[in-house]
Amino acid sequence: MKPSVKKSEQSRILSEVALGNIPPDMVITNGSVFNVFTREFIRGQSIWIKDGAIAYVGPDLDPPGGERRVVIDAKGMVVLPGLIEGHTHISNRYGIEEFVRYVIPTGVTTVVTETIELATVVGREGIEYLVRGLEGQPIRFYYTVAPLCGLTSSEEINAPANEDLLPLLQSPRCLGMGEIYWSNIFLKELQGERVRELASIAVEQGKRVEGHTAGASGRKLQAYTCFGPSSCHEPITEDEVLERLRLGYWVMIREGSIRRELAGVRGIFDKGIDFRRLVLSTDGVDPEDFLNEGYLDASLRRALALGISPGLLYQMVTLNVAEHFRLDHLLGSLSPGRMADAVIIPSPEEFTPQWVICHGKVIFRDGQNMVEPKRVFFPDSMFATVKVHGYSVPPLPARGKVRAMELVSRLVTREDIIDLGDPEGSKDVIMALALNRSGSEEGFVGFLKGFGLQRGAYGSTMCWDTPDIIVVGCDTRSMETVVERLREIGGGGVYAIGEEVVAEFPAPLCGLASLKPMKEVGKEVKRLNQCLMENGARWEKPILTVDTLGSPAIPHLRITHRGYVRLRDREVLRVQA
Ligand SMILES: [Fe+2]
């Protein structure tokens, strides 16, 4: 293919800069530059930058001419390529602008985000408006198109037809199809056919298919791999990491708010294997963690504290992820022709960004952001998505044997049959409601064991992979108060006791995100989590537990407005055992 005139002219200008015929407009001088290809920290290097791209990296510190150029003296410091976050969810209770504002100081200059959240509620326009909001920001964004995998087809009602996703998939900013749960790819009939076809389209378009292989192994994992996924961020043991690396996956070790795997898979770094397909990513960071610890920078600091080699780690967040997404001709290294994205840190072992440069522009220095995020627009319709009117919780059986979801960890449930007449067996059992908020108001009430809540009810519209509201509660009055309040505030999370709303987090954008400043968002979310824990909830950050009860990403018994769903066979189950 012929290169475009623009690209070829840009290459010519960069080559002239390297030859000393045209002055650069920015120089990072005298730093110890990390070479991602050889894993060397090379001292006394200078980087010459022109029009946002790198022309030269080497020992010639003093390029000719150009008195007005920006010079950054990196003496005694280390220059890395800007970090690439390979897998995240930016709609994580906050808006795009706040995400950008808080990511800039972390040294991340490129973000690849999933697009599932808004789309689950409003369909294709959720992806389109999000993508529009990512354009023109001071850091670089890419996205993947969400396959919208629900528990049953009724959670996929907003999933666009594959042909409607094609223009989004074909955009140069789209790197592929977003994470696809392995169990969904094997589903029969339309639900499975749709995602299998989307995966094929993505592969045919030369794009990536982002995998999600939690718990899969052996032949099942290999059968799933036949559909083309090339990354997975779900391994939680060394063996799982190794099995996927051997199958050719780029393994993204997750270290974020949902789970932190680094400590558990630390031993992998002591094996004599090739690490070039390992990536470190967050899979999303919640507002509290963002404020208290940071983002991918915090993950890196934890990895460094575990004694993992800095060079290896910096490859994992630069070149390795760029190669996975076939972007290494543009990103992931400090070398000629690549984008001038860099982060300057005091030493290899100390990841505290002093300068951050994106596309040849200083965006952070002296502890300050040098740029403002671009304002993002969403239409009014995306702020009116909680369509319920005076819902009454139907009665549940008071005795006999019933089916319940039992939490065996913060996120994982199992199917349990309990006898409501047995005081021991029915201890710590509360109600769980899933309610369609798209207008039909179909609801299902079941039982949840092991959440710990002693009084009141908590409900959320921020649920993963479903447009349902999910409410867990000790009494129907509190649950109804929660539903009504969620309607009034346009969604989010609400904790109520009786008719009193005790704490709330309004998230009016699709019922998923707040557009308030990050500090306020963090404060409201923290208060909600605290309130739940003060009233008995036993899991850390219990609002996430509720958000995930309707997701097929996590085993075993989940809930929808049609009933419980057993993940293994997707059978819809009633309360009566
Ligand atoms: Fe994810």
XYZ file of C-alpha atoms and ligand atoms in Angstrom:
578
model
C 0.000 0.000 0.000
C 1.227 3.521 -0.809
C 1.816 5.679 2.267
C -0.352 8.785 2.408
C 1.215 12.049 1.249
C 0.792 13.447 4.757
C 2.563 10.512 6.361
C 5.339 10.519 3.807
C 5.883 14.275 4.232
C 5.965 13.851 8.018
C 8.573 11.098 7.654
C 10.660 13.312 5.372
C 10.614 16.177 7.859
C 11.581 13.853 10.729
C 14.467 12.471 8.693
C 15.679 16.017 7.991
C 15.592 16.715 11.733
C 17.635 13.570 12.407
C 20.165 14.688 9.789
C 20.416 18.121 11.403
C 18.894 19.996 8.470
C 15.730 21.068 10.280
C 15.721 21.991 13.977
C 13.524 20.002 16.364
C 10.870 21.876 18.322
C 11.472 19.961 21.544
C 14.511 18.251 23.006
C 14.697 15.994 26.042
C 18.362 16.148 26.811
C 20.934 14.163 28.760
C 18.580 11.568 30.239
C 18.969 7.878 30.838
C 16.695 6.571 28.109
C 15.003 3.210 28.470
C 15.373 1.184 25.305
C 12.363 -1.143 25.252
C 13.851 -3.369 22.573
C 17.045 -4.263 24.436
C 15.829 -3.489 27.955
C 18.808 -1.176 28.543
C 18.833 2.105 30.404
C 21.259 4.113 28.247
C 22.779 7.179 29.826
C 23.541 10.536 28.254
C 20.865 10.351 25.593
C 18.966 13.086 23.879
C 15.569 12.831 22.172
C 14.797 15.218 19.320
C 11.109 15.835 18.713
C 9.336 17.505 15.828
C 5.583 17.971 15.294
C 4.724 15.501 18.059
C 6.965 12.702 16.816
C 10.475 11.478 17.561
C 13.197 12.165 14.998
C 16.311 11.048 16.813
C 17.379 9.285 20.024
C 21.061 9.063 20.810
C 24.205 10.640 22.210
C 24.090 13.857 20.157
C 22.876 16.188 22.859
C 22.944 19.412 20.962
C 20.893 19.615 17.799
C 21.564 22.565 15.508
C 19.434 25.727 15.307
C 15.945 26.407 16.621
C 16.506 28.774 19.531
C 12.831 28.764 20.422
C 12.616 25.062 21.034
C 11.521 23.570 24.355
C 14.401 21.919 26.198
C 13.791 19.486 29.015
C 16.887 18.714 31.031
C 16.571 15.091 32.102
C 20.024 14.885 33.689
C 20.070 12.278 36.423
C 16.616 11.053 35.451
C 15.139 8.188 33.450
C 13.072 8.681 30.315
C 10.506 6.002 29.492
C 7.998 5.817 26.654
C 4.556 7.042 27.742
C 2.688 4.174 29.355
C -0.063 2.350 27.510
C -3.026 1.087 29.494
C -4.089 -1.970 27.510
C -7.355 -2.878 29.169
C -9.598 -0.621 31.180
C -13.141 0.592 31.652
C -13.172 4.355 31.803
C -16.868 4.551 32.675
C -16.128 3.599 36.255
C -18.575 5.816 38.189
C -16.879 9.036 36.948
C -16.947 11.031 33.715
C -14.369 11.135 30.919
C -12.991 14.547 31.892
C -12.218 13.461 35.447
C -10.618 10.264 34.186
C -8.344 12.291 31.912
C -7.544 14.821 34.642
C -6.463 12.079 37.046
C -4.662 9.900 34.503
C -2.368 12.647 33.212
C -0.082 12.684 36.307
C 0.310 8.903 36.181
C 2.458 8.800 33.042
C -0.183 6.977 30.991
C -0.376 8.649 27.583
C -2.412 6.037 25.715
C -5.526 4.280 26.981
C -7.373 1.403 25.351
C -10.836 1.331 26.836
C -13.762 -1.031 26.716
C -17.100 0.510 25.741
C -19.640 -1.794 27.315
C -21.079 0.254 30.156
C -23.142 2.971 28.458
C -23.978 0.654 25.567
C -25.591 -1.865 27.920
C -28.149 0.800 28.780
C -28.593 2.784 25.551
C -27.069 0.636 22.807
C -24.918 1.896 19.957
C -25.243 5.579 20.806
C -23.616 4.768 24.142
C -20.482 3.724 22.255
C -20.735 6.584 19.760
C -20.984 9.358 22.353
C -18.258 7.806 24.452
C -15.962 7.568 21.431
C -16.717 11.175 20.510
C -15.823 12.210 24.056
C -12.463 10.461 23.761
C -11.475 12.407 20.651
C -9.244 15.447 21.023
C -8.299 14.764 24.644
C -4.761 15.615 25.810
C -3.974 11.904 26.061
C -4.551 9.362 23.295
C -7.487 6.992 23.390
C -8.318 3.858 21.505
C -11.350 1.712 22.096
C -12.780 -1.717 21.527
C -16.351 -2.379 20.450
C -18.396 -4.071 23.152
C -19.975 -7.405 22.271
C -22.519 -6.861 25.086
C -22.627 -10.360 26.486
C -25.541 -10.802 28.882
C -26.636 -13.687 31.016
C -29.637 -14.266 28.756
C -30.822 -12.578 25.578
C -33.026 -10.213 27.592
C -29.933 -8.493 29.014
C -28.735 -7.997 25.438
C -31.779 -6.065 24.257
C -29.656 -2.990 23.587
C -26.941 -4.867 21.709
C -26.606 -3.395 18.212
C -26.767 -5.678 15.187
C -23.288 -6.626 14.023
C -23.669 -4.689 10.770
C -24.424 -1.570 12.828
C -21.180 -2.062 14.750
C -19.121 -2.391 11.585
C -18.476 1.353 11.050
C -17.299 1.640 14.670
C -15.125 -1.438 14.293
C -13.547 -0.098 11.098
C -12.453 3.186 12.662
C -8.662 3.515 13.044
C -9.326 4.363 16.704
C -10.986 0.989 17.231
C -8.535 -1.779 17.981
C -10.987 -4.632 18.022
C -13.859 -6.311 19.714
C -14.013 -5.868 23.473
C -13.788 -8.620 25.986
C -15.917 -11.618 25.213
C -16.780 -13.989 28.026
C -15.723 -17.477 27.062
C -18.974 -19.076 28.118
C -20.959 -16.710 25.876
C -19.144 -17.771 22.745
C -20.453 -21.307 23.170
C -24.098 -20.316 23.679
C -26.602 -21.849 21.323
C -28.748 -20.042 18.792
C -28.820 -16.286 18.318
C -27.130 -15.272 21.574
C -24.007 -17.237 20.715
C -24.216 -16.750 16.943
C -24.155 -12.961 17.279
C -20.899 -12.865 19.244
C -19.228 -15.626 17.250
C -19.963 -13.682 14.076
C -18.695 -10.434 15.620
C -15.441 -12.133 16.604
C -15.002 -13.385 13.020
C -15.707 -9.929 11.612
C -13.121 -8.390 13.952
C -10.482 -10.938 12.948
C -11.268 -10.446 9.245
C -10.904 -6.694 9.676
C -7.418 -7.233 11.086
C -8.546 -6.222 14.562
C -8.100 -7.878 17.912
C -10.590 -9.916 19.902
C -10.120 -9.288 23.599
C -10.549 -12.457 25.575
C -12.060 -13.239 28.954
C -11.193 -16.793 29.940
C -11.803 -16.763 33.700
C -11.637 -20.310 34.998
C -11.288 -21.933 31.551
C -8.552 -24.485 30.959
C -7.607 -27.445 28.812
C -9.784 -28.211 25.823
C -12.433 -25.624 26.697
C -9.809 -22.894 26.683
C -8.412 -24.146 23.396
C -11.892 -24.421 21.865
C -12.520 -20.801 22.852
C -9.133 -19.801 21.440
C -10.248 -21.105 18.032
C -12.514 -18.043 17.765
C -9.555 -15.678 17.677
C -9.113 -13.988 21.075
C -5.512 -12.925 21.528
C -5.435 -11.501 25.035
C -6.807 -12.354 28.438
C -6.750 -10.341 31.643
C -8.326 -12.986 33.867
C -5.563 -15.420 34.937
C -5.239 -15.532 38.700
C -2.582 -18.223 39.144
C 0.874 -18.833 37.711
C -0.396 -21.954 35.967
C -3.188 -20.005 34.287
C -0.718 -17.362 33.115
C 1.580 -20.020 31.711
C -1.187 -21.974 29.987
C -2.335 -18.849 28.160
C 1.175 -17.696 27.249
C 1.809 -21.116 25.717
C -1.348 -20.736 23.616
C -0.079 -17.447 22.226
C -2.144 -15.074 24.345
C -0.927 -11.722 25.475
C -1.581 -12.151 29.184
C -2.628 -8.935 30.861
C -1.906 -9.263 34.550
C -4.703 -7.373 36.217
C -3.841 -5.032 39.049
C -6.732 -2.650 39.638
C -9.863 -2.201 41.698
C -11.709 -5.369 40.707
C -8.854 -7.674 41.598
C -5.120 -7.503 42.219
C -3.285 -10.470 40.792
C 0.363 -9.421 40.924
C 1.173 -10.924 44.290
C -0.531 -14.210 43.373
C 1.304 -14.645 40.073
C 4.613 -13.160 41.238
C 6.407 -16.506 40.765
C 5.931 -16.357 36.999
C 8.707 -13.760 36.848
C 11.182 -16.261 38.291
C 10.614 -18.734 35.490
C 13.077 -18.892 32.636
C 10.498 -18.056 29.992
C 9.919 -15.260 27.518
C 7.928 -12.357 28.973
C 7.309 -10.386 25.805
C 3.617 -11.309 25.811
C 3.025 -10.183 29.367
C 1.183 -6.923 29.937
C 0.212 -5.115 33.123
C -3.207 -3.449 33.098
C -5.809 -2.287 35.594
C -9.146 -3.448 34.101
C -10.494 -0.274 35.677
C -9.822 1.768 38.792
C -12.614 3.018 41.023
C -12.748 6.578 42.343
C -11.489 5.693 45.818
C -8.413 3.872 44.506
C -7.771 6.623 41.974
C -7.695 9.220 44.729
C -5.790 7.161 47.297
C -3.262 5.300 45.188
C -3.391 6.282 41.539
C -3.866 4.299 38.389
C -1.472 2.111 36.382
C 1.345 4.001 38.145
C 0.128 2.503 41.433
C 0.128 -0.973 39.857
C 3.708 -0.396 38.701
C 4.786 0.737 42.152
C 3.284 -2.389 43.703
C 5.061 -4.519 41.099
C 8.375 -2.795 41.811
C 7.830 -3.383 45.539
C 7.445 -7.102 44.756
C 10.955 -7.058 43.352
C 10.027 -7.514 39.690
C 12.694 -6.173 37.345
C 11.934 -2.563 36.349
C 12.992 -3.156 32.741
C 10.607 -6.064 32.421
C 7.784 -4.051 33.922
C 8.325 -1.071 31.654
C 8.239 -3.356 28.620
C 4.921 -4.729 29.885
C 3.280 -1.298 29.850
C 4.839 -0.025 26.627
C 6.189 -2.215 23.825
C 4.377 -5.435 24.739
C 0.964 -3.840 24.740
C 1.744 -1.800 21.603
C 2.713 -5.003 19.807
C -0.437 -6.737 20.920
C -2.550 -3.996 19.375
C -0.264 -3.716 16.328
C 0.634 -0.159 17.258
C 4.365 -0.596 17.777
C 5.146 1.389 14.620
C 3.589 4.385 16.426
C 3.765 3.743 20.150
C 5.502 1.888 22.925
C 9.124 2.912 22.294
C 11.359 5.932 22.203
C 12.635 5.541 18.677
C 12.564 7.471 15.404
C 9.189 7.869 13.726
C 7.189 7.055 16.874
C 4.887 9.439 18.712
C 6.712 11.652 21.183
C 5.096 10.222 24.311
C 7.400 10.086 27.303
C 7.431 9.989 31.058
C 10.416 11.108 33.078
C 11.018 9.462 36.457
C 13.781 9.830 39.062
C 15.184 6.297 38.702
C 14.163 2.883 37.329
C 13.075 1.760 40.792
C 11.094 4.895 41.598
C 8.034 5.360 39.419
C 6.964 8.900 40.323
C 6.452 10.865 37.104
C 8.165 14.274 37.051
C 7.321 15.145 33.467
C 4.736 13.627 31.164
C 4.818 14.363 27.455
C 2.124 13.285 25.024
C 2.367 13.867 21.291
C 5.283 16.238 21.841
C 3.422 18.375 24.354
C 4.223 18.669 28.045
C 1.020 17.687 29.837
C 2.399 17.341 33.377
C 5.342 18.797 35.246
C 6.239 20.037 38.744
C 3.297 18.121 40.162
C 0.809 20.006 37.978
C -1.297 19.182 34.953
C -0.414 21.580 32.138
C -3.578 20.937 30.128
C -7.314 20.701 30.709
C -9.469 17.824 29.520
C -11.755 18.583 26.603
C -15.399 19.016 27.617
C -17.581 16.061 26.748
C -21.214 16.141 25.683
C -23.931 13.553 26.230
C -27.559 14.037 25.124
C -30.431 14.465 27.597
C -31.793 11.033 26.717
C -28.736 9.478 28.341
C -29.679 11.111 31.635
C -33.177 9.618 31.702
C -32.652 5.888 31.740
C -34.329 4.752 34.960
C -37.826 3.975 33.738
C -39.697 2.627 36.762
C -42.900 3.931 38.337
C -44.012 3.001 41.841
C -42.706 -0.551 41.871
C -43.967 -2.848 44.640
C -41.849 -5.791 45.707
C -43.950 -8.972 45.420
C -44.173 -11.311 48.425
C -41.725 -14.168 48.811
C -42.340 -17.547 50.447
C -41.873 -17.348 54.216
C -41.235 -21.051 54.742
C -40.120 -24.155 52.924
C -37.090 -24.904 50.802
C -35.959 -22.161 48.470
C -33.119 -21.457 46.096
C -30.619 -18.739 47.044
C -27.447 -17.152 45.738
C -24.779 -17.604 48.357
C -21.725 -15.392 48.281
C -18.604 -17.483 48.721
C -16.315 -14.508 48.157
C -16.751 -10.820 47.475
C -17.930 -11.549 43.921
C -18.412 -15.297 43.439
C -21.713 -16.939 44.352
C -22.912 -20.511 44.457
C -26.351 -22.022 44.174
C -27.737 -22.951 47.559
C -30.977 -24.558 48.686
C -32.024 -23.303 52.084
C -34.853 -24.235 54.430
C -36.467 -21.032 55.630
C -37.789 -22.932 58.660
C -34.260 -23.785 59.763
C -32.883 -20.876 61.821
C -29.288 -21.906 61.153
C -29.681 -22.416 57.393
C -31.635 -19.219 56.874
C -29.232 -17.052 58.852
C -27.865 -14.076 56.941
C -30.418 -14.461 54.152
C -31.879 -11.302 52.625
C -33.896 -10.546 49.508
C -32.421 -9.765 46.112
C -34.452 -8.019 43.430
C -33.570 -7.624 39.755
C -35.830 -5.100 38.048
C -35.934 -4.142 34.405
C -35.443 -0.380 34.223
C -35.904 -0.054 30.479
C -39.667 0.356 30.786
C -41.141 -3.120 31.195
C -40.725 -3.173 34.988
C -40.484 -6.946 34.971
C -38.978 -7.992 38.248
C -37.737 -11.087 40.006
C -37.138 -11.428 43.721
C -34.928 -14.140 45.117
C -32.684 -14.686 48.104
C -29.095 -13.711 48.795
C -27.083 -15.355 51.544
C -23.801 -14.174 52.964
C -23.899 -10.470 52.100
C -24.154 -9.606 55.777
C -26.562 -6.661 55.624
C -28.532 -6.445 58.870
C -30.990 -3.649 58.129
C -32.337 -1.603 55.273
C -31.708 -2.125 51.557
C -29.111 -1.155 49.000
C -29.748 -0.890 45.285
C -27.759 0.016 42.196
C -28.272 0.843 38.548
C -24.507 0.546 37.919
C -24.776 -3.178 37.295
C -22.386 -4.991 34.991
C -23.701 -6.421 31.727
C -27.363 -5.735 32.442
C -29.651 -2.740 32.338
C -31.472 -4.117 35.412
C -31.612 -2.409 38.775
C -30.407 -4.807 41.462
C -31.550 -4.256 45.051
C -30.602 -6.344 48.063
C -32.520 -5.768 51.254
C -33.833 -6.934 54.582
C -37.374 -5.598 54.098
C -39.617 -4.638 51.199
C -40.311 -1.088 52.435
C -36.606 -0.198 52.318
C -36.259 -1.857 48.905
C -39.139 0.175 47.495
C -37.628 3.366 48.904
C -34.386 2.508 47.136
C -36.109 1.913 43.773
C -38.052 5.154 44.045
C -34.982 7.156 44.998
C -32.966 5.640 42.149
C -35.722 6.806 39.817
C -35.648 10.319 41.275
C -31.880 10.772 40.993
C -31.581 9.104 37.588
C -29.662 6.130 38.922
C -26.524 5.349 40.874
C -26.474 3.669 44.273
C -28.855 4.201 47.212
C -28.938 2.811 50.732
C -32.185 3.263 52.673
C -33.698 2.114 55.924
C -37.483 2.120 55.806
C -38.499 5.355 54.148
C -35.271 7.154 54.954
C -32.491 7.460 52.387
C -29.323 7.094 54.455
C -26.647 7.448 51.762
C -26.596 7.791 48.029
C -24.358 8.207 45.029
C -26.204 9.844 42.138
C -24.848 8.605 38.791
C -27.227 10.123 36.272
C -25.258 9.405 33.080
C -27.072 6.212 32.010
C -27.418 5.440 35.727
C -23.725 4.547 35.642
C -21.553 7.598 36.110
C -21.494 10.894 37.942
C -20.195 14.009 36.240
C -19.059 15.591 39.501
C -15.389 16.153 40.324
C -13.479 12.969 41.211
C -13.040 14.037 44.841
C -16.783 14.368 45.324
C -17.450 11.122 43.509
C -14.875 9.399 45.712
C -16.410 10.853 48.865
C -19.952 9.770 47.953
C -18.908 6.268 46.943
C -16.809 5.857 50.083
C -19.689 6.945 52.295
C -22.013 4.456 50.599
C -19.548 1.602 51.084
C -18.974 2.635 54.698
C -22.703 2.843 55.419
C -23.223 -0.662 54.085
C -20.360 -2.026 56.145
C -21.552 -0.252 59.276
C -24.890 -1.967 58.723
C -23.426 -5.427 58.457
C -22.171 -5.891 54.872
C -19.088 -8.009 55.245
C -17.273 -7.600 51.936
C -14.769 -4.910 51.105
C -16.391 -2.227 48.922
C -19.740 -4.055 49.011
C -21.337 -1.904 46.306
C -19.241 -3.798 43.742
C -20.669 -7.071 45.053
C -24.171 -5.868 44.181
C -23.099 -4.387 40.834
C -21.855 -7.787 39.686
C -24.759 -10.024 40.773
C -26.248 -9.911 37.258
C -23.032 -10.455 35.322
C -22.069 -13.571 33.355
C -18.413 -12.655 33.948
C -18.474 -14.199 37.415
C -19.754 -17.646 38.525
C -22.031 -19.358 39.548
C -25.643 -18.382 40.274
C -26.584 -14.872 39.096
C -29.809 -12.893 38.918
C -31.870 -11.189 36.203
C -35.384 -9.768 36.086
C -36.506 -13.131 34.686
C -35.107 -15.263 37.474
C -31.869 -16.664 38.743
C -29.513 -17.804 36.015
C -27.130 -20.685 36.506
C -23.999 -19.703 34.617
C -22.985 -23.274 33.772
C -26.027 -24.047 31.610
C -27.749 -20.622 31.515
C -30.890 -22.191 32.883
C -33.358 -19.649 34.266
C -34.405 -20.806 37.720
C -37.213 -19.849 40.082
C -37.142 -19.427 43.837
C -38.920 -22.679 44.622
C -36.337 -25.411 44.971
Fe -12.521 -5.833 31.593
